Amino acid sequence: MIDIDNANKEALNKLLSARPMLVGLDKAINIVPGMKKNMILHAGPPIDWERMCGPIRGAVIGALIYEGLADNEEEAKKLAASGEIEYSPCHHHNMVGPMAGIVSPSMPVYIVKNEEHGNTAYATMNEGLGQVLRMGAYSPKVIEHLKWMEEIMYPAMDKAIKKIGKVDLKNLIAQALHMGDELHNRNKGGTSLLIRILAPAMVITSVPDIAEAVLKFLDSNDHTFLNLSMPAAKASLDPARNVEGSTMVVVMARNGTDFGIQVSGLGDEWFTTPATVPPEALYFPGFTKEDANPDIGDSAIMETSGLGGFAIGASPAIVQFVGGTPQDGLNRTLSMYEITVGENNVYQVPYLNFRGTPTGIDIRKVLEKNVLPFIDTGIAHKEPGIGQVGAGLVDAPVEVFKKAVVKFAEKYS
Amino acid sequence: MNKINELFKSELQVINIGLESFKESLKNENIRVIQVDWRPPAVTDDRALDALNKLLGR
């Protein structure tokens, strides 16, 4: 039998030694590997139009209108179901997308380079809160905002980043954890740090009106940094893929219909099971659990990399948001050490005497200890076109770990 | 039997595994008790259990 513990150490070391740097932006069609003119990328494991949930369908409709391939909802639905559009998971293209995770060819994407291992990851810029494409909304206002991001914000961001050279995301994430972020549902610290870096460059590289508008928008959106913490996690985890004999999870992702994982020693195979609605949640006024779509988005890449729910002990504000206490958050983080390969060497939980965050989920430990990976996440309305309805806490489903363990034993016995 | 009787004559110090209510009952009687956070493995079906045992080297 292969030495699983050693293989896991190797996979964890690859993750921990990553150095993700933001180096610029480009349009998806120009830079994302395998992107095509008729392709739309989505969050989670593979899925076709027939099985897509409401928010993903809504975001696909919006993307087709945004690309000019359809003039209205009816045309977009017809095209989406016609077979002319190719759907593919973000994860198959070194990419991650929060919530619906929809990426179409014209959308600008951040380029995050892992300087230690030479690989690159991508993510779109965050659109803000409420009625946004990633939550399944596609009103003219949503499309207009996406156009503003493409035509005004993207060149301004790219010029500022190029002027700076590169932005060290690992450094910002480490600082943000000390400022109360867990980097999934709370990115206030990371967003503030990013603006401090970008602003002096942007006021030189863009005209005052544009610099003012872009900086104001970045500041108005507490989730600005999520779309950088996610590709930083993706760029850090990808080198840990395909380590022979490793039971470490390298992807957890949801498409709102299915929850899927990928495991280092099991190549590109997805292990999936139906996604569930977060049982503990806070809903915006006027919405209830009945409105909620099951768990959705690639953002569980944060937990996969030892952040998000795994670091919730560093983020009392998020626990309070869903009605818990700081101790509840610490207990959640402490329980995640039970199922991880090791501890982070840079990312720390201040209230645990700067202990490194629990990092690298081991599928064996999940089943042996009966402790499930804990994710704190946004919640989209189940119908297309509405948007975010709340935020909540959810455990990864046990079935995916069972399936992976069975496959692992078959492969390596 | 004698040894068991001796045990109950000495101060009880209990490690409880499983249902937490047992710990609470003892605590209410002012008995020193600690709770071990343990739960049975998540797998019950033979196939997954066999696979897990194999991977854990059992």
Coordinates of C-alpha atoms in Angstrom, one line a residue, chain A:
Chain A
M1 CA 0.0 0.0 0.0
I2 CA 1.2 3.5 -0.9
D3 CA 2.4 5.8 1.9
I4 CA -0.7 8.1 2.1
D5 CA 0.7 10.2 5.0
N6 CA 3.8 11.1 3.0
A7 CA 1.8 11.8 -0.1
N8 CA -0.4 14.1 1.9
K9 CA 2.6 15.9 3.4
E10 CA 3.9 16.5 -0.2
A11 CA 0.5 17.8 -1.3
L12 CA 0.2 20.1 1.7
N13 CA 3.8 21.4 1.2
K14 CA 2.9 22.3 -2.4
L15 CA -0.1 24.2 -1.1
L16 CA 1.7 26.0 1.7
S17 CA 4.7 27.0 -0.4
A18 CA 2.6 28.8 -3.0
R19 CA 3.1 32.5 -3.6
P20 CA 0.1 33.9 -5.4
M21 CA 0.6 37.3 -7.0
L22 CA -2.0 39.5 -8.8
V23 CA -0.2 40.6 -12.0
G24 CA -2.9 42.2 -14.1
L25 CA -6.1 41.5 -16.0
D26 CA -7.2 40.5 -19.5
K27 CA -10.4 39.4 -21.2
A28 CA -11.3 35.7 -20.7
I29 CA -11.2 34.9 -24.4
N30 CA -7.6 36.2 -24.6
I31 CA -6.1 34.4 -21.6
V32 CA -8.2 31.7 -20.0
P33 CA -7.0 28.3 -21.2
G34 CA -9.6 26.5 -23.4
M35 CA -12.0 29.4 -23.5
K36 CA -14.1 29.7 -26.7
K37 CA -16.4 32.3 -28.3
N38 CA -19.4 30.1 -27.7
M39 CA -18.4 28.9 -24.2
I40 CA -19.8 29.8 -20.9
L41 CA -18.0 28.8 -17.7
H42 CA -20.0 28.0 -14.5
A43 CA -19.3 27.2 -10.9
G44 CA -19.1 23.6 -9.5
P45 CA -18.9 20.3 -11.2
P46 CA -20.1 19.8 -14.8
I47 CA -23.8 20.4 -15.6
D48 CA -25.9 20.9 -18.7
W49 CA -28.7 23.5 -19.2
E50 CA -31.5 21.0 -18.4
R51 CA -30.2 20.4 -14.8
M52 CA -28.9 23.9 -14.1
C53 CA -30.5 25.6 -11.1
G54 CA -32.3 29.0 -11.3
P55 CA -29.4 31.3 -10.4
I56 CA -27.1 29.6 -12.9
R57 CA -29.8 29.8 -15.6
G58 CA -30.4 33.5 -14.8
A59 CA -26.7 34.2 -15.0
V60 CA -26.4 32.4 -18.3
I61 CA -29.3 34.4 -19.7
G62 CA -27.5 37.6 -18.5
A63 CA -24.2 36.6 -20.0
L64 CA -25.8 35.9 -23.4
I65 CA -27.4 39.3 -23.4
Y66 CA -24.1 40.9 -22.1
E67 CA -22.2 39.3 -25.0
G68 CA -24.8 40.6 -27.5
L69 CA -25.7 37.0 -28.5
A70 CA -29.3 37.6 -27.4
D71 CA -31.5 40.7 -27.2
N72 CA -33.8 39.6 -24.4
E73 CA -34.6 36.9 -22.0
E74 CA -36.7 34.7 -24.4
E75 CA -34.0 34.8 -27.1
A76 CA -31.3 34.0 -24.5
K77 CA -33.2 31.0 -23.1
K78 CA -33.7 29.6 -26.6
L79 CA -30.0 30.0 -27.4
A80 CA -29.0 28.6 -24.0
A81 CA -31.0 25.4 -24.7
S82 CA -30.1 25.1 -28.4
G83 CA -26.9 23.2 -28.0
E84 CA -24.9 26.0 -29.6
I85 CA -23.5 27.1 -26.3
E86 CA -20.8 25.0 -24.7
Y87 CA -20.9 24.9 -20.8
S88 CA -17.8 24.0 -18.8
P89 CA -16.8 24.2 -15.2
C90 CA -14.5 27.1 -14.2
H91 CA -12.3 24.6 -12.5
H92 CA -11.5 22.9 -15.8
H93 CA -9.9 26.2 -16.9
N94 CA -7.8 27.2 -13.9
M95 CA -10.6 29.5 -12.9
V96 CA -12.9 30.0 -10.0
G97 CA -16.2 31.9 -9.8
P98 CA -18.3 32.8 -6.7
M99 CA -22.0 31.8 -6.6
A100 CA -23.2 31.1 -10.2
G101 CA -19.6 31.6 -11.3
I102 CA -20.6 32.5 -14.9
V103 CA -17.8 33.7 -17.1
S104 CA -18.3 34.6 -20.7
P105 CA -15.6 35.4 -23.4
S106 CA -15.7 39.2 -23.1
M107 CA -15.5 39.4 -19.3
P108 CA -12.2 40.7 -17.9
V109 CA -10.5 38.4 -15.4
Y110 CA -7.8 38.9 -12.8
I111 CA -4.6 37.0 -13.5
V112 CA -3.0 35.5 -10.4
K113 CA 0.4 33.9 -10.9
N114 CA 1.8 31.4 -8.4
E115 CA 5.4 32.5 -8.4
E116 CA 6.6 29.4 -6.6
H117 CA 5.2 26.8 -9.0
G118 CA 4.6 28.8 -12.2
N119 CA 0.9 28.1 -12.6
T120 CA -1.8 30.7 -13.0
A121 CA -5.4 31.1 -11.8
Y122 CA -8.2 33.4 -12.9
A123 CA -11.4 35.0 -11.6
T124 CA -13.7 37.8 -12.7
M125 CA -13.9 41.1 -10.8
N126 CA -16.6 41.2 -8.1
E127 CA -19.7 43.0 -9.2
G128 CA -21.0 44.2 -5.8
L129 CA -23.9 43.0 -3.6
G130 CA -27.6 42.3 -4.1
Q131 CA -28.9 42.1 -7.7
V132 CA -25.8 40.9 -9.5
L133 CA -25.2 38.3 -12.3
R134 CA -23.4 35.9 -9.9
M135 CA -26.6 35.6 -7.9
G136 CA -28.7 34.9 -11.0
A137 CA -29.9 38.5 -11.7
Y138 CA -29.9 39.7 -15.3
S139 CA -31.9 43.0 -15.4
P140 CA -30.8 45.8 -17.8
K141 CA -29.1 47.4 -14.7
V142 CA -27.1 44.3 -14.1
I143 CA -25.9 44.2 -17.7
E144 CA -25.2 47.9 -17.7
H145 CA -23.0 47.5 -14.6
L146 CA -21.1 44.6 -16.2
K147 CA -20.4 46.8 -19.3
W148 CA -19.1 49.6 -17.0
M149 CA -16.8 47.0 -15.4
E150 CA -15.5 45.9 -18.8
E151 CA -15.1 49.4 -20.4
I152 CA -14.1 51.6 -17.5
M153 CA -13.1 49.6 -14.4
Y154 CA -11.0 46.9 -16.2
P155 CA -8.6 49.2 -18.0
A156 CA -8.2 51.3 -14.8
M157 CA -7.5 48.3 -12.6
D158 CA -5.1 46.8 -15.1
K159 CA -3.1 50.0 -15.6
A160 CA -2.8 50.5 -11.8
I161 CA -1.7 46.9 -11.2
K162 CA 0.9 47.1 -14.0
K163 CA 2.2 50.3 -12.6
I164 CA 2.6 48.6 -9.2
G165 CA 4.1 45.5 -10.8
K166 CA 2.4 42.9 -8.8
V167 CA 0.3 42.6 -5.6
D168 CA 1.3 39.9 -3.1
L169 CA -2.0 38.3 -2.2
K170 CA -0.7 35.9 0.4
N171 CA 0.6 38.8 2.3
L172 CA -2.8 40.6 2.1
I173 CA -4.7 37.5 3.2
A174 CA -2.4 37.0 6.2
Q175 CA -3.0 40.6 7.2
A176 CA -6.7 40.4 6.6
L177 CA -7.1 37.4 9.0
H178 CA -5.6 39.6 11.7
M179 CA -8.3 42.2 10.8
G180 CA -11.3 40.0 11.3
D181 CA -11.7 38.5 7.8
E182 CA -12.1 34.8 7.2
L183 CA -11.8 35.6 3.4
H184 CA -15.1 34.0 2.3
N185 CA -18.1 35.8 3.7
R186 CA -16.0 38.7 5.1
N187 CA -13.4 40.4 3.0
K188 CA -13.6 43.9 4.5
G189 CA -10.0 43.9 5.7
G190 CA -8.6 42.5 2.4
T191 CA -10.7 45.0 0.4
S192 CA -9.3 47.9 2.5
L193 CA -5.7 46.7 2.1
L194 CA -6.2 46.3 -1.7
I195 CA -7.5 49.9 -2.0
R196 CA -4.5 51.2 0.0
I197 CA -2.2 49.6 -2.6
L198 CA -4.2 50.5 -5.7
A199 CA -5.2 54.1 -5.0
P200 CA -1.8 55.8 -5.2
A201 CA -1.2 54.1 -8.6
M202 CA -4.7 54.6 -10.0
V203 CA -4.7 58.3 -9.4
I204 CA -1.6 58.5 -11.6
T205 CA -2.6 56.0 -14.3
S206 CA -6.3 57.0 -14.8
V207 CA -8.0 60.4 -15.2
P208 CA -9.5 61.8 -12.0
D209 CA -13.1 61.0 -12.9
I210 CA -12.4 57.4 -13.6
A211 CA -10.0 56.9 -10.7
E212 CA -12.7 58.4 -8.4
A213 CA -15.5 56.2 -9.8
V214 CA -13.5 52.9 -9.6
L215 CA -12.1 53.5 -6.2
K216 CA -15.5 54.5 -4.9
F217 CA -17.0 51.3 -6.3
L218 CA -14.2 49.1 -4.8
D219 CA -14.8 50.8 -1.5
S220 CA -18.6 50.3 -1.7
N221 CA -18.3 46.6 -2.1
D222 CA -17.1 44.6 0.9
H223 CA -16.6 41.6 -1.3
T224 CA -14.2 43.2 -3.7
F225 CA -11.4 41.1 -2.3
L226 CA -13.3 37.8 -2.5
N227 CA -12.5 37.6 -6.2
L228 CA -8.9 37.8 -5.4
S229 CA -8.8 35.6 -2.3
M230 CA -10.5 32.9 -4.4
P231 CA -8.0 32.8 -7.3
A232 CA -5.2 33.0 -4.8
A233 CA -6.6 29.9 -3.2
K234 CA -7.0 28.2 -6.6
A235 CA -3.5 29.1 -7.7
S236 CA -2.2 27.7 -4.4
L237 CA -4.1 24.4 -4.6
D238 CA -3.6 23.5 -8.2
P239 CA 0.1 22.4 -7.8
A240 CA -1.2 20.0 -5.1
R241 CA -3.3 18.1 -7.7
N242 CA -2.2 14.7 -8.9
V243 CA 0.1 13.8 -6.0
E244 CA 0.2 10.0 -6.3
G245 CA -1.4 8.5 -3.2
S246 CA -2.7 11.7 -1.6
T247 CA -6.1 11.7 0.0
M248 CA -6.1 15.6 0.3
V249 CA -9.0 17.4 -1.2
V250 CA -8.0 20.0 -3.9
V251 CA -11.5 21.2 -4.9
M252 CA -14.8 21.6 -3.2
A253 CA -17.4 23.3 -5.4
R254 CA -21.1 23.6 -6.0
N255 CA -23.3 24.4 -9.0
G256 CA -26.5 24.8 -7.0
T257 CA -27.7 21.4 -8.1
D258 CA -24.7 19.2 -7.2
F259 CA -21.9 19.4 -4.6
G260 CA -18.6 18.1 -5.9
I261 CA -15.0 17.4 -4.7
Q262 CA -11.8 16.5 -6.4
V263 CA -9.0 14.6 -4.5
S264 CA -5.3 15.0 -5.2
G265 CA -4.5 11.3 -5.8
L266 CA -7.6 10.7 -7.9
G267 CA -6.8 13.0 -10.9
D268 CA -9.6 15.0 -12.5
E269 CA -12.5 12.9 -11.4
W270 CA -15.5 14.6 -9.6
F271 CA -17.3 13.0 -6.7
T272 CA -20.7 14.5 -6.5
T273 CA -24.0 14.4 -4.6
P274 CA -27.1 16.7 -4.5
A275 CA -26.3 20.1 -2.9
T276 CA -28.4 21.2 0.1
V277 CA -29.8 24.5 1.4
P278 CA -27.7 25.9 4.2
P279 CA -29.6 24.9 7.4
E280 CA -28.3 27.9 9.5
A281 CA -28.8 31.1 7.7
L282 CA -29.7 34.8 8.0
Y283 CA -32.1 36.0 5.3
F284 CA -32.5 39.5 4.1
P285 CA -35.9 41.2 4.9
G286 CA -38.7 39.7 2.9
F287 CA -37.0 36.3 2.2
T288 CA -37.1 32.9 3.9
K289 CA -35.6 29.5 3.6
E290 CA -38.3 28.7 1.0
D291 CA -36.7 31.2 -1.4
A292 CA -33.2 29.8 -1.0
N293 CA -31.3 27.9 -3.7
P294 CA -29.2 24.9 -2.6
D295 CA -25.5 25.6 -1.9
I296 CA -23.8 27.2 -4.9
G297 CA -20.4 28.5 -6.0
D298 CA -16.7 27.8 -6.4
S299 CA -16.1 29.9 -3.2
A300 CA -15.6 26.7 -1.1
I301 CA -12.1 26.8 -2.6
M302 CA -11.5 29.1 0.4
E303 CA -12.3 26.3 2.9
T304 CA -10.4 23.8 0.7
S305 CA -7.3 26.0 1.2
G306 CA -7.8 26.4 5.0
L307 CA -9.7 29.7 5.0
G308 CA -13.4 30.6 5.1
G309 CA -15.3 28.4 7.5
F310 CA -12.0 26.8 8.6
A311 CA -10.7 30.2 9.7
I312 CA -14.0 31.4 11.1
G313 CA -12.5 31.6 14.6
A314 CA -10.6 34.7 13.3
S315 CA -13.8 36.4 12.2
P316 CA -16.2 37.1 15.2
A317 CA -18.2 39.5 13.0
I318 CA -19.3 36.7 10.6
V319 CA -20.4 34.4 13.4
Q320 CA -22.4 37.2 14.9
F321 CA -24.0 37.9 11.5
V322 CA -25.6 34.4 11.6
G323 CA -26.4 34.6 15.3
G324 CA -23.5 32.9 17.0
T325 CA -20.8 33.9 19.5
P326 CA -17.0 34.3 19.1
Q327 CA -16.6 31.0 21.0
D328 CA -18.9 29.2 18.4
G329 CA -16.5 30.4 15.7
L330 CA -13.4 29.1 17.6
N331 CA -15.1 25.8 18.2
R332 CA -15.8 25.4 14.5
T333 CA -12.2 26.2 13.6
L334 CA -10.9 23.8 16.3
S335 CA -13.1 21.0 15.0
M336 CA -11.6 21.5 11.5
Y337 CA -8.1 20.5 12.8
E338 CA -9.6 17.0 13.3
I339 CA -9.9 16.5 9.6
T340 CA -6.9 18.4 8.1
V341 CA -3.5 17.2 7.0
G342 CA -1.8 20.1 8.9
E343 CA -1.7 23.7 9.8
N344 CA -1.0 26.8 7.7
N345 CA 2.5 28.3 8.1
V346 CA 1.4 31.8 7.2
Y347 CA -2.4 32.2 7.7
Q348 CA -3.2 32.4 11.5
V349 CA -6.1 32.6 13.9
P350 CA -5.1 35.4 16.4
Y351 CA -7.5 34.1 19.1
L352 CA -5.8 30.7 19.1
N353 CA -2.4 32.3 20.0
F354 CA -1.7 32.7 16.3
R355 CA -2.1 29.0 15.5
G356 CA -2.0 28.3 11.8
T357 CA -5.4 27.7 10.2
P358 CA -6.4 24.0 9.7
T359 CA -5.3 23.3 6.2
G360 CA -5.7 20.4 3.6
I361 CA -8.8 18.3 4.1
D362 CA -8.1 14.5 4.4
I363 CA -11.0 12.4 3.1
R364 CA -10.1 9.6 5.5
K365 CA -10.3 11.8 8.5
V366 CA -13.6 13.3 7.5
L367 CA -15.1 9.8 7.6
E368 CA -13.2 8.4 10.5
K369 CA -13.9 11.4 12.8
N370 CA -17.4 12.0 11.3
V371 CA -16.6 15.7 11.2
L372 CA -17.7 17.4 8.0
P373 CA -15.9 20.4 6.3
F374 CA -17.7 23.6 7.4
I375 CA -18.5 26.3 4.8
D376 CA -19.9 29.8 5.4
T377 CA -21.4 31.1 2.3
G378 CA -23.8 33.4 0.4
I379 CA -27.3 32.3 -0.5
A380 CA -29.0 33.0 -3.9
H381 CA -32.7 33.0 -4.7
K382 CA -33.8 29.7 -6.3
E383 CA -35.5 31.5 -9.2
P384 CA -33.5 33.2 -11.9
G385 CA -33.4 37.0 -12.0
I386 CA -33.7 37.8 -8.3
G387 CA -30.3 37.7 -6.7
Q388 CA -28.9 37.3 -3.2
V389 CA -31.3 36.5 -0.4
G390 CA -29.0 35.9 2.6
A391 CA -25.9 34.1 3.9
G392 CA -25.4 31.0 6.0
L393 CA -23.5 28.0 7.3
V394 CA -23.4 24.6 5.7
D395 CA -21.5 21.3 6.1
A396 CA -20.1 19.6 3.1
P397 CA -22.2 16.4 2.4
V398 CA -20.7 13.2 3.6
E399 CA -21.6 11.2 0.4
V400 CA -18.9 12.8 -1.7
F401 CA -16.2 11.7 0.8
K402 CA -17.6 8.1 0.9
K403 CA -17.5 7.9 -2.9
A404 CA -14.0 9.3 -3.0
V405 CA -12.7 6.8 -0.3
V406 CA -14.2 3.8 -2.2
K407 CA -12.6 5.0 -5.5
F408 CA -9.3 5.6 -3.7
A409 CA -9.2 2.1 -2.2
E410 CA -10.0 0.6 -5.6
K411 CA -7.3 2.6 -7.4
Y412 CA -4.5 2.0 -4.9
S413 CA -5.2 -1.6 -3.7

